[in-house]
PDB file of C-alpha atoms and ligand atoms in Angstrom:
ATOM      1  CA  UNK A   1       3.837  17.429  15.826  1.00  0.00           C
ATOM      2  CA  UNK A   2       2.857  15.612  19.028  1.00  0.00           C
ATOM      3  CA  UNK A   3       5.482  15.204  21.851  1.00  0.00           C
ATOM      4  CA  UNK A   4       7.613  12.034  22.436  1.00  0.00           C
ATOM      5  CA  UNK A   5       5.590   9.933  25.046  1.00  0.00           C
ATOM      6  CA  UNK A   6       7.695   8.641  27.976  1.00  0.00           C
ATOM      7  CA  UNK A   7       6.549   5.096  27.301  1.00  0.00           C
ATOM      8  CA  UNK A   8       5.207   3.538  24.018  1.00  0.00           C
ATOM      9  CA  UNK A   9       3.981   0.156  25.924  1.00  0.00           C
ATOM     10  CA  UNK A  10       2.455   0.100  29.361  1.00  0.00           C
ATOM     11  CA  UNK A  11       1.318  -3.288  30.399  1.00  0.00           C
ATOM     12  CA  UNK A  12       1.375  -4.796  27.054  1.00  0.00           C
ATOM     13  CA  UNK A  13      -0.790  -2.527  25.444  1.00  0.00           C
ATOM     14  CA  UNK A  14       0.162   0.386  22.977  1.00  0.00           C
ATOM     15  CA  UNK A  15      -0.853   4.109  23.307  1.00  0.00           C
ATOM     16  CA  UNK A  16      -4.004   3.577  21.285  1.00  0.00           C
ATOM     17  CA  UNK A  17      -4.735   0.131  23.132  1.00  0.00           C
ATOM     18  CA  UNK A  18      -3.472  -2.214  20.729  1.00  0.00           C
ATOM     19  CA  UNK A  19      -1.236  -5.370  21.517  1.00  0.00           C
ATOM     20  CA  UNK A  20       2.271  -5.506  19.561  1.00  0.00           C
ATOM     21  CA  UNK A  21       0.833  -7.601  16.892  1.00  0.00           C
ATOM     22  CA  UNK A  22      -2.150  -5.900  16.068  1.00  0.00           C
ATOM     23  CA  UNK A  23      -3.202  -3.975  13.104  1.00  0.00           C
ATOM     24  CA  UNK A  24      -5.352  -0.718  13.010  1.00  0.00           C
ATOM     25  CA  UNK A  25      -8.908  -1.256  11.723  1.00  0.00           C
ATOM     26  CA  UNK A  26      -9.042  -1.447   8.008  1.00  0.00           C
ATOM     27  CA  UNK A  27     -11.954  -0.230   5.384  1.00  0.00           C
ATOM     28  CA  UNK A  28     -12.038  -1.067   2.029  1.00  0.00           C
ATOM     29  CA  UNK A  29     -14.405   0.362  -0.717  1.00  0.00           C
ATOM     30  CA  UNK A  30     -13.920  -0.638  -4.305  1.00  0.00           C
ATOM     31  CA  UNK A  31     -14.752   1.476  -7.231  1.00  0.00           C
ATOM     32  CA  UNK A  32     -15.776   4.517  -5.328  1.00  0.00           C
ATOM     33  CA  UNK A  33     -14.827   6.513  -8.514  1.00  0.00           C
ATOM     34  CA  UNK A  34     -16.899   6.414 -11.811  1.00  0.00           C
ATOM     35  CA  UNK A  35     -14.110   7.786 -14.224  1.00  0.00           C
ATOM     36  CA  UNK A  36     -11.030   5.676 -13.184  1.00  0.00           C
ATOM     37  CA  UNK A  37     -10.680   2.296 -14.659  1.00  0.00           C
ATOM     38  CA  UNK A  38     -10.225   0.905 -11.231  1.00  0.00           C
ATOM     39  CA  UNK A  39     -10.481   2.410  -7.869  1.00  0.00           C
ATOM     40  CA  UNK A  40     -10.311   1.713  -4.149  1.00  0.00           C
ATOM     41  CA  UNK A  41     -10.864   3.971  -1.110  1.00  0.00           C
ATOM     42  CA  UNK A  42      -9.100   2.736   1.900  1.00  0.00           C
ATOM     43  CA  UNK A  43      -9.038   3.756   5.551  1.00  0.00           C
ATOM     44  CA  UNK A  44      -6.430   2.324   7.837  1.00  0.00           C
ATOM     45  CA  UNK A  45      -6.636   3.907  11.554  1.00  0.00           C
ATOM     46  CA  UNK A  46      -6.817   7.546  10.707  1.00  0.00           C
ATOM     47  CA  UNK A  47      -5.281   7.375   7.289  1.00  0.00           C
ATOM     48  CA  UNK A  48      -7.769   7.761   4.403  1.00  0.00           C
ATOM     49  CA  UNK A  49      -6.486   7.169   1.043  1.00  0.00           C
ATOM     50  CA  UNK A  50      -8.049   7.263  -2.659  1.00  0.00           C
ATOM     51  CA  UNK A  51      -6.422   5.204  -5.447  1.00  0.00           C
ATOM     52  CA  UNK A  52      -7.355   5.534  -8.836  1.00  0.00           C
ATOM     53  CA  UNK A  53      -5.944   3.290 -11.668  1.00  0.00           C
ATOM     54  CA  UNK A  54      -6.031   4.069 -15.572  1.00  0.00           C
ATOM     55  CA  UNK A  55      -4.788   2.002 -18.384  1.00  0.00           C
ATOM     56  CA  UNK A  56      -3.442   0.004 -19.898  1.00  0.00           C
ATOM     57  CA  UNK A  57      -3.491   3.314 -22.135  1.00  0.00           C
ATOM     58  CA  UNK A  58      -1.463   4.490 -24.959  1.00  0.00           C
ATOM     59  CA  UNK A  59       1.532   6.112 -23.381  1.00  0.00           C
ATOM     60  CA  UNK A  60       2.590   9.934 -24.338  1.00  0.00           C
ATOM     61  CA  UNK A  61       4.957  11.181 -25.012  1.00  0.00           C
ATOM     62  CA  UNK A  62       5.902   8.306 -27.438  1.00  0.00           C
ATOM     63  CA  UNK A  63       9.421   8.459 -26.621  1.00  0.00           C
ATOM     64  CA  UNK A  64       8.563   7.055 -23.214  1.00  0.00           C
ATOM     65  CA  UNK A  65       6.954   3.964 -24.715  1.00  0.00           C
ATOM     66  CA  UNK A  66       8.331   0.608 -24.253  1.00  0.00           C
ATOM     67  CA  UNK A  67       8.374  -1.690 -27.179  1.00  0.00           C
ATOM     68  CA  UNK A  68       8.338  -4.747 -25.098  1.00  0.00           C
ATOM     69  CA  UNK A  69       6.125  -3.900 -22.071  1.00  0.00           C
ATOM     70  CA  UNK A  70       4.042  -1.710 -20.253  1.00  0.00           C
ATOM     71  CA  UNK A  71       5.491   1.256 -17.919  1.00  0.00           C
ATOM     72  CA  UNK A  72       3.980   1.497 -14.674  1.00  0.00           C
ATOM     73  CA  UNK A  73       3.658   4.929 -13.070  1.00  0.00           C
ATOM     74  CA  UNK A  74       2.958   5.712  -9.735  1.00  0.00           C
ATOM     75  CA  UNK A  75       2.106   8.982  -8.316  1.00  0.00           C
ATOM     76  CA  UNK A  76       1.744   9.549  -4.418  1.00  0.00           C
ATOM     77  CA  UNK A  77       0.351  12.920  -3.669  1.00  0.00           C
ATOM     78  CA  UNK A  78      -0.560  14.168  -0.211  1.00  0.00           C
ATOM     79  CA  UNK A  79      -3.694  16.794   0.219  1.00  0.00           C
ATOM     80  CA  UNK A  80      -2.682  20.181   1.568  1.00  0.00           C
ATOM     81  CA  UNK A  81      -5.088  19.238   4.379  1.00  0.00           C
ATOM     82  CA  UNK A  82      -4.042  15.846   5.228  1.00  0.00           C
ATOM     83  CA  UNK A  83      -1.555  16.765   7.977  1.00  0.00           C
ATOM     84  CA  UNK A  84      -1.331  19.186  10.765  1.00  0.00           C
ATOM     85  CA  UNK A  85       1.055  21.476   9.129  1.00  0.00           C
ATOM     86  CA  UNK A  86      -0.457  22.346   5.633  1.00  0.00           C
ATOM     87  CA  UNK A  87       1.507  20.321   2.771  1.00  0.00           C
ATOM     88  CA  UNK A  88       2.911  22.490   0.009  1.00  0.00           C
ATOM     89  CA  UNK A  89       1.231  21.486  -3.171  1.00  0.00           C
ATOM     90  CA  UNK A  90       3.259  19.689  -5.909  1.00  0.00           C
ATOM     91  CA  UNK A  91       6.385  17.235  -5.811  1.00  0.00           C
ATOM     92  CA  UNK A  92       8.528  17.113  -2.523  1.00  0.00           C
ATOM     93  CA  UNK A  93      11.654  14.916  -2.417  1.00  0.00           C
ATOM     94  CA  UNK A  94       9.321  12.440  -0.054  1.00  0.00           C
ATOM     95  CA  UNK A  95       6.594  12.301  -2.705  1.00  0.00           C
ATOM     96  CA  UNK A  96       9.256  11.511  -5.391  1.00  0.00           C
ATOM     97  CA  UNK A  97      10.555   8.692  -3.024  1.00  0.00           C
ATOM     98  CA  UNK A  98       7.368   7.036  -2.129  1.00  0.00           C
ATOM     99  CA  UNK A  99       6.072   7.373  -5.859  1.00  0.00           C
ATOM    100  CA  UNK A 100       9.460   5.603  -6.957  1.00  0.00           C
ATOM    101  CA  UNK A 101       9.128   2.991  -4.318  1.00  0.00           C
ATOM    102  CA  UNK A 102       5.464   2.377  -4.991  1.00  0.00           C
ATOM    103  CA  UNK A 103       5.916   1.720  -8.655  1.00  0.00           C
ATOM    104  CA  UNK A 104       8.831  -0.717  -7.834  1.00  0.00           C
ATOM    105  CA  UNK A 105       6.577  -2.384  -5.588  1.00  0.00           C
ATOM    106  CA  UNK A 106       4.066  -3.105  -8.514  1.00  0.00           C
ATOM    107  CA  UNK A 107       6.776  -3.847 -11.328  1.00  0.00           C
ATOM    108  CA  UNK A 108       7.202  -7.352 -10.489  1.00  0.00           C
ATOM    109  CA  UNK A 109       3.385  -8.151 -10.063  1.00  0.00           C
ATOM    110  CA  UNK A 110       1.754  -6.563 -13.083  1.00  0.00           C
ATOM    111  CA  UNK A 111       1.977  -8.656 -16.416  1.00  0.00           C
ATOM    112  CA  UNK A 112       3.566  -5.883 -18.164  1.00  0.00           C
ATOM    113  CA  UNK A 113       4.698  -7.720 -21.246  1.00  0.00           C
ATOM    114  CA  UNK A 114       0.951  -7.915 -22.204  1.00  0.00           C
ATOM    115  CA  UNK A 115       0.752  -4.363 -23.019  1.00  0.00           C
ATOM    116  CA  UNK A 116       3.698  -3.128 -24.944  1.00  0.00           C
ATOM    117  CA  UNK A 117       3.860   0.711 -25.670  1.00  0.00           C
ATOM    118  CA  UNK A 118       1.106   1.310 -22.982  1.00  0.00           C
ATOM    119  CA  UNK A 119       1.205   2.994 -19.409  1.00  0.00           C
ATOM    120  CA  UNK A 120      -0.494   1.627 -16.563  1.00  0.00           C
ATOM    121  CA  UNK A 121      -0.985   4.814 -14.478  1.00  0.00           C
ATOM    122  CA  UNK A 122      -1.671   4.600 -10.239  1.00  0.00           C
ATOM    123  CA  UNK A 123      -2.658   7.714  -8.693  1.00  0.00           C
ATOM    124  CA  UNK A 124      -2.555   7.843  -4.810  1.00  0.00           C
ATOM    125  CA  UNK A 125      -4.140  10.739  -3.017  1.00  0.00           C
ATOM    126  CA  UNK A 126      -3.858  10.925   0.819  1.00  0.00           C
ATOM    127  CA  UNK A 127      -6.755  12.628   2.035  1.00  0.00           C
ATOM    128  CA  UNK A 128      -5.635  12.069   5.688  1.00  0.00           C
ATOM    129  CA  UNK A 129      -2.341  11.053   7.059  1.00  0.00           C
ATOM    130  CA  UNK A 130      -1.545   9.090  10.366  1.00  0.00           C
ATOM    131  CA  UNK A 131       1.580   7.212   9.420  1.00  0.00           C
ATOM    132  CA  UNK A 132       1.707   4.281   7.120  1.00  0.00           C
ATOM    133  CA  UNK A 133       0.344   6.237   4.366  1.00  0.00           C
ATOM    134  CA  UNK A 134       3.081   4.512   1.750  1.00  0.00           C
ATOM    135  CA  UNK A 135       1.811   1.245   2.702  1.00  0.00           C
ATOM    136  CA  UNK A 136      -1.862   2.016   2.837  1.00  0.00           C
ATOM    137  CA  UNK A 137      -1.281   3.603  -0.574  1.00  0.00           C
ATOM    138  CA  UNK A 138       0.316   0.204  -1.769  1.00  0.00           C
ATOM    139  CA  UNK A 139      -2.593  -1.786  -0.457  1.00  0.00           C
ATOM    140  CA  UNK A 140      -5.327   0.551  -1.932  1.00  0.00           C
ATOM    141  CA  UNK A 141      -3.128   0.766  -5.429  1.00  0.00           C
ATOM    142  CA  UNK A 142      -3.293  -3.273  -5.460  1.00  0.00           C
ATOM    143  CA  UNK A 143      -7.083  -3.299  -5.300  1.00  0.00           C
ATOM    144  CA  UNK A 144      -7.653  -0.473  -7.407  1.00  0.00           C
ATOM    145  CA  UNK A 145      -5.284  -2.556 -10.074  1.00  0.00           C
ATOM    146  CA  UNK A 146      -7.471  -5.617  -9.598  1.00  0.00           C
ATOM    147  CA  UNK A 147     -10.574  -3.604  -9.879  1.00  0.00           C
ATOM    148  CA  UNK A 148      -9.322  -1.969 -13.219  1.00  0.00           C
ATOM    149  CA  UNK A 149      -8.751  -5.799 -14.466  1.00  0.00           C
ATOM    150  CA  UNK A 150      -5.235  -5.273 -14.772  1.00  0.00           C
ATOM    151  CA  UNK A 151      -3.586  -8.963 -15.227  1.00  0.00           C
ATOM    152  CA  UNK A 152      -1.172  -9.425 -12.279  1.00  0.00           C
ATOM    153  CA  UNK A 153       0.461 -12.243 -10.450  1.00  0.00           C
ATOM    154  CA  UNK A 154      -1.354 -11.479  -7.479  1.00  0.00           C
ATOM    155  CA  UNK A 155      -2.202  -8.853  -4.956  1.00  0.00           C
ATOM    156  CA  UNK A 156       0.409  -7.131  -3.111  1.00  0.00           C
ATOM    157  CA  UNK A 157      -0.140  -6.156   0.556  1.00  0.00           C
ATOM    158  CA  UNK A 158       1.812  -4.175   2.815  1.00  0.00           C
ATOM    159  CA  UNK A 159       2.357  -2.989   6.497  1.00  0.00           C
ATOM    160  CA  UNK A 160       4.847  -1.386   8.613  1.00  0.00           C
ATOM    161  CA  UNK A 161       6.878  -3.069  11.543  1.00  0.00           C
ATOM    162  CA  UNK A 162       8.935  -1.277  13.849  1.00  0.00           C
ATOM    163  CA  UNK A 163      10.632  -0.811  17.188  1.00  0.00           C
ATOM    164  CA  UNK A 164       9.265   1.015  20.224  1.00  0.00           C
ATOM    165  CA  UNK A 165      10.476   0.573  23.912  1.00  0.00           C
ATOM    166  CA  UNK A 166      12.896  -2.062  22.772  1.00  0.00           C
ATOM    167  CA  UNK A 167      10.033  -4.333  21.434  1.00  0.00           C
ATOM    168  CA  UNK A 168       9.225  -5.209  17.774  1.00  0.00           C
ATOM    169  CA  UNK A 169       5.613  -4.077  16.941  1.00  0.00           C
ATOM    170  CA  UNK A 170       3.192  -4.160  13.871  1.00  0.00           C
ATOM    171  CA  UNK A 171       1.742  -1.191  12.150  1.00  0.00           C
ATOM    172  CA  UNK A 172       3.249   1.964  13.658  1.00  0.00           C
ATOM    173  CA  UNK A 173       0.945   4.617  14.767  1.00  0.00           C
ATOM    174  CA  UNK A 174       2.074   8.001  14.393  1.00  0.00           C
ATOM    175  CA  UNK A 175       4.111   8.489  17.723  1.00  0.00           C
ATOM    176  CA  UNK A 176       5.600   5.342  17.176  1.00  0.00           C
ATOM    177  CA  UNK A 177       6.588   6.393  13.405  1.00  0.00           C
ATOM    178  CA  UNK A 178       7.971   9.676  14.600  1.00  0.00           C
ATOM    179  CA  UNK A 179       9.495   8.762  17.968  1.00  0.00           C
ATOM    180  CA  UNK A 180      10.221   4.881  17.920  1.00  0.00           C
ATOM    181  CA  UNK A 181      13.612   3.293  17.187  1.00  0.00           C
ATOM    182  CA  UNK A 182      12.751   1.853  13.786  1.00  0.00           C
ATOM    183  CA  UNK A 183      10.255   1.992  11.140  1.00  0.00           C
ATOM    184  CA  UNK A 184      10.319  -0.981   8.171  1.00  0.00           C
ATOM    185  CA  UNK A 185       7.562  -0.584   5.695  1.00  0.00           C
ATOM    186  CA  UNK A 186       7.452  -3.691   3.629  1.00  0.00           C
ATOM    187  CA  UNK A 187       5.213  -5.089   0.812  1.00  0.00           C
ATOM    188  CA  UNK A 188       4.657  -8.658  -0.473  1.00  0.00           C
ATOM    189  CA  UNK A 189       2.682 -11.040  -2.468  1.00  0.00           C
ATOM    190  CA  UNK A 190       0.870 -13.470  -0.898  1.00  0.00           C
ATOM    191  CA  UNK A 191       3.480 -16.100  -1.579  1.00  0.00           C
ATOM    192  CA  UNK A 192       5.929 -13.882   0.611  1.00  0.00           C
ATOM    193  CA  UNK A 193       8.073 -12.548  -2.137  1.00  0.00           C
ATOM    194  CA  UNK A 194       9.186  -9.005  -1.040  1.00  0.00           C
ATOM    195  CA  UNK A 195       8.173  -6.358  -3.485  1.00  0.00           C
ATOM    196  CA  UNK A 196       9.257  -3.121  -1.195  1.00  0.00           C
ATOM    197  CA  UNK A 197      11.205  -2.847   1.843  1.00  0.00           C
ATOM    198  CA  UNK A 198      12.766   0.327   3.357  1.00  0.00           C
ATOM    199  CA  UNK A 199      14.271   0.876   6.949  1.00  0.00           C
ATOM    200  CA  UNK A 200      14.561   4.010   9.179  1.00  0.00           C
ATOM    201  CA  UNK A 201      16.368   3.397  12.298  1.00  0.00           C
ATOM    202  CA  UNK A 202      18.245   0.632  13.866  1.00  0.00           C
ATOM    203  CA  UNK A 203      17.645  -3.040  14.245  1.00  0.00           C
ATOM    204  CA  UNK A 204      20.193  -5.951  15.172  1.00  0.00           C
ATOM    205  CA  UNK A 205      20.024  -8.974  12.723  1.00  0.00           C
ATOM    206  CA  UNK A 206      17.895 -10.941  15.032  1.00  0.00           C
ATOM    207  CA  UNK A 207      15.305  -8.061  15.368  1.00  0.00           C
ATOM    208  CA  UNK A 208      15.341  -7.495  11.870  1.00  0.00           C
ATOM    209  CA  UNK A 209      14.336 -11.052  11.318  1.00  0.00           C
ATOM    210  CA  UNK A 210      11.666 -10.928  14.101  1.00  0.00           C
ATOM    211  CA  UNK A 211      10.413  -7.848  12.304  1.00  0.00           C
ATOM    212  CA  UNK A 212      10.284  -9.758   8.935  1.00  0.00           C
ATOM    213  CA  UNK A 213       8.142 -12.446  10.524  1.00  0.00           C
ATOM    214  CA  UNK A 214       5.855  -9.955  12.121  1.00  0.00           C
ATOM    215  CA  UNK A 215       5.526  -8.519   8.742  1.00  0.00           C
ATOM    216  CA  UNK A 216       4.667 -11.727   7.129  1.00  0.00           C
ATOM    217  CA  UNK A 217       1.727 -11.934   9.723  1.00  0.00           C
ATOM    218  CA  UNK A 218       0.353  -8.624   9.184  1.00  0.00           C
ATOM    219  CA  UNK A 219       0.595  -8.635   5.321  1.00  0.00           C
ATOM    220  CA  UNK A 220      -1.435 -12.036   5.529  1.00  0.00           C
ATOM    221  CA  UNK A 221      -4.084 -10.188   7.404  1.00  0.00           C
ATOM    222  CA  UNK A 222      -4.326  -7.379   5.108  1.00  0.00           C
ATOM    223  CA  UNK A 223      -4.197  -9.837   1.947  1.00  0.00           C
ATOM    224  CA  UNK A 224      -7.335 -11.675   3.820  1.00  0.00           C
ATOM    225  CA  UNK A 225      -9.059  -8.399   3.819  1.00  0.00           C
ATOM    226  CA  UNK A 226      -8.490  -7.356   0.417  1.00  0.00           C
ATOM    227  CA  UNK A 227      -9.342 -10.610  -0.868  1.00  0.00           C
ATOM    228  CA  UNK A 228     -12.601 -10.456   1.032  1.00  0.00           C
ATOM    229  CA  UNK A 229     -13.367  -7.053  -0.531  1.00  0.00           C
ATOM    230  CA  UNK A 230     -12.856  -8.450  -3.870  1.00  0.00           C
ATOM    231  CA  UNK A 231     -14.886 -11.229  -3.587  1.00  0.00           C
ATOM    232  CA  UNK A 232     -17.812  -9.609  -1.943  1.00  0.00           C
ATOM    233  CA  UNK A 233     -17.889  -6.772  -4.605  1.00  0.00           C
ATOM    234  CA  UNK A 234     -17.598  -9.184  -7.538  1.00  0.00           C
ATOM    235  CA  UNK A 235     -19.218 -12.389  -6.334  1.00  0.00           C
ATOM    236  CA  UNK A 236     -22.332 -10.315  -5.692  1.00  0.00           C
ATOM    237  CA  UNK A 237     -21.881  -8.546  -9.384  1.00  0.00           C
ATOM    238  CA  UNK A 238     -21.285 -11.988 -11.116  1.00  0.00           C
ATOM    239  CA  UNK A 239     -24.118 -13.716  -9.129  1.00  0.00           C
ATOM    240  CA  UNK A 240     -26.384 -10.950 -10.617  1.00  0.00           C
ATOM    241  CA  UNK A 241     -24.999 -11.510 -14.084  1.00  0.00           C
ATOM    242  CA  UNK A 242     -25.003 -15.140 -14.166  1.00  0.00           C
ATOM    243  CA  UNK A 243     -22.184 -17.928 -13.877  1.00  0.00           C
ATOM    244  CA  UNK A 244     -20.942 -17.253 -17.497  1.00  0.00           C
ATOM    245  CA  UNK A 245     -19.647 -13.881 -16.328  1.00  0.00           C
ATOM    246  CA  UNK A 246     -17.394 -15.317 -13.808  1.00  0.00           C
ATOM    247  CA  UNK A 247     -13.737 -14.571 -14.496  1.00  0.00           C
ATOM    248  CA  UNK A 248     -11.329 -17.536 -14.992  1.00  0.00           C
ATOM    249  CA  UNK A 249      -8.520 -15.749 -13.153  1.00  0.00           C
ATOM    250  CA  UNK A 250      -8.579 -16.848  -9.376  1.00  0.00           C
ATOM    251  CA  UNK A 251      -7.720 -14.387  -6.789  1.00  0.00           C
ATOM    252  CA  UNK A 252      -4.625 -15.128  -5.191  1.00  0.00           C
ATOM    253  CA  UNK A 253      -0.932 -15.732  -5.918  1.00  0.00           C
ATOM    254  CA  UNK A 254       0.853 -16.767  -8.915  1.00  0.00           C
ATOM    255  CA  UNK A 255       4.500 -16.443  -7.771  1.00  0.00           C
ATOM    256  CA  UNK A 256       5.773 -19.104 -10.020  1.00  0.00           C
TER     257      UNK A 256
HETATM  258  O1  CDP B 301       3.152   7.781   5.821  1.00  0.00           O
HETATM  259  P1  CDP B 301       4.413   7.056   5.846  1.00  0.00           P
HETATM  260  O2  CDP B 301       4.582   6.400   7.315  1.00  0.00           O
HETATM  261  O3  CDP B 301       4.437   6.129   4.820  1.00  0.00           O
HETATM  262  O4  CDP B 301       5.795   8.007   5.716  1.00  0.00           O
HETATM  263  P2  CDP B 301       6.515   8.841   6.962  1.00  0.00           P
HETATM  264  O5  CDP B 301       7.236   9.699   5.992  1.00  0.00           O
HETATM  265  O6  CDP B 301       7.070   7.827   7.841  1.00  0.00           O
HETATM  266  O7  CDP B 301       5.445   9.774   7.793  1.00  0.00           O
HETATM  267  C1  CDP B 301       4.815   9.380   8.720  1.00  0.00           C
HETATM  268  C2  CDP B 301       3.815  10.303   9.081  1.00  0.00           C
HETATM  269  O8  CDP B 301       4.341  11.627   9.523  1.00  0.00           O
HETATM  270  C3  CDP B 301       2.548  10.319   7.921  1.00  0.00           C
HETATM  271  O9  CDP B 301       1.916   9.488   7.890  1.00  0.00           O
HETATM  272  C4  CDP B 301       2.126  11.667   8.417  1.00  0.00           C
HETATM  273  O10 CDP B 301       1.002  11.546   9.453  1.00  0.00           O
HETATM  274  C5  CDP B 301       3.251  12.505   9.151  1.00  0.00           C
HETATM  275  N1  CDP B 301       3.807  13.580   8.149  1.00  0.00           N
HETATM  276  C6  CDP B 301       3.537  14.958   8.229  1.00  0.00           C
HETATM  277  O11 CDP B 301       2.875  15.241   9.427  1.00  0.00           O
HETATM  278  N2  CDP B 301       4.089  16.003   7.500  1.00  0.00           N
HETATM  279  C7  CDP B 301       4.927  15.552   6.450  1.00  0.00           C
HETATM  280  N3  CDP B 301       5.073  16.533   5.750  1.00  0.00           N
HETATM  281  C8  CDP B 301       4.952  14.369   6.158  1.00  0.00           C
HETATM  282  C9  CDP B 301       4.619  13.156   7.171  1.00  0.00           C
END
């Protein structure tokens, strides 16, 4: 693990040169996997994440089926080579927790009632980790679900906010995440409905509301990139296939 830096912000700039409200660069590639129903490869700073979605498909064993809705399953996994110290393969307390909160982030948006007895399986593989992998995973999963054509209320966009050197900052890098005063990963719909919120560290009530405001700004920026990636991929494909192939659903938020 790297050492705690003496200062996180010098002359208004963070350790990697960003301002307090700036995201790390994000790169999105849709459908990189041939065998998944939907997939997305996402880079966020030095994080490298692959998301694959399968389904809706019959859920086995059958006693786990829900007669009234689809079951959303989410598996977050870190590759052994994704961090400095090799990760032991298999589940850990951390991966079980992140898988649970990842699933919860999508329960509200996926129209599960359309597909009783089935499962929608979301797999997140962290190939390289550099803080913010749970939020990067949620962003990639959201796009992989859309790529698989799973009906949803809208995209989910996520980012972390936190506190370093007494200031609220957007999208924590590794040193800020590991040694900062607070880390708050958040996911929300484009309409601002929060589907995931965790908090590590301490914030006053005022700081918490300031952090929420900044998270909304961050999630809006992520949402625009996600939407842009979908439009670029599918507009191109539909233009080739003719107007009739255009989907009726709009990309956006159908919260109500
Ligand atoms: O990745 P995220 O910020 O969602 O989760 P975290 O538990 O706050 O972990 C922060 C970062 O610590 C990860 O992104 C990794 O870069 C690093 N980490 C690690 O090096 N070894 C682990 N076993 C877990 C996390």
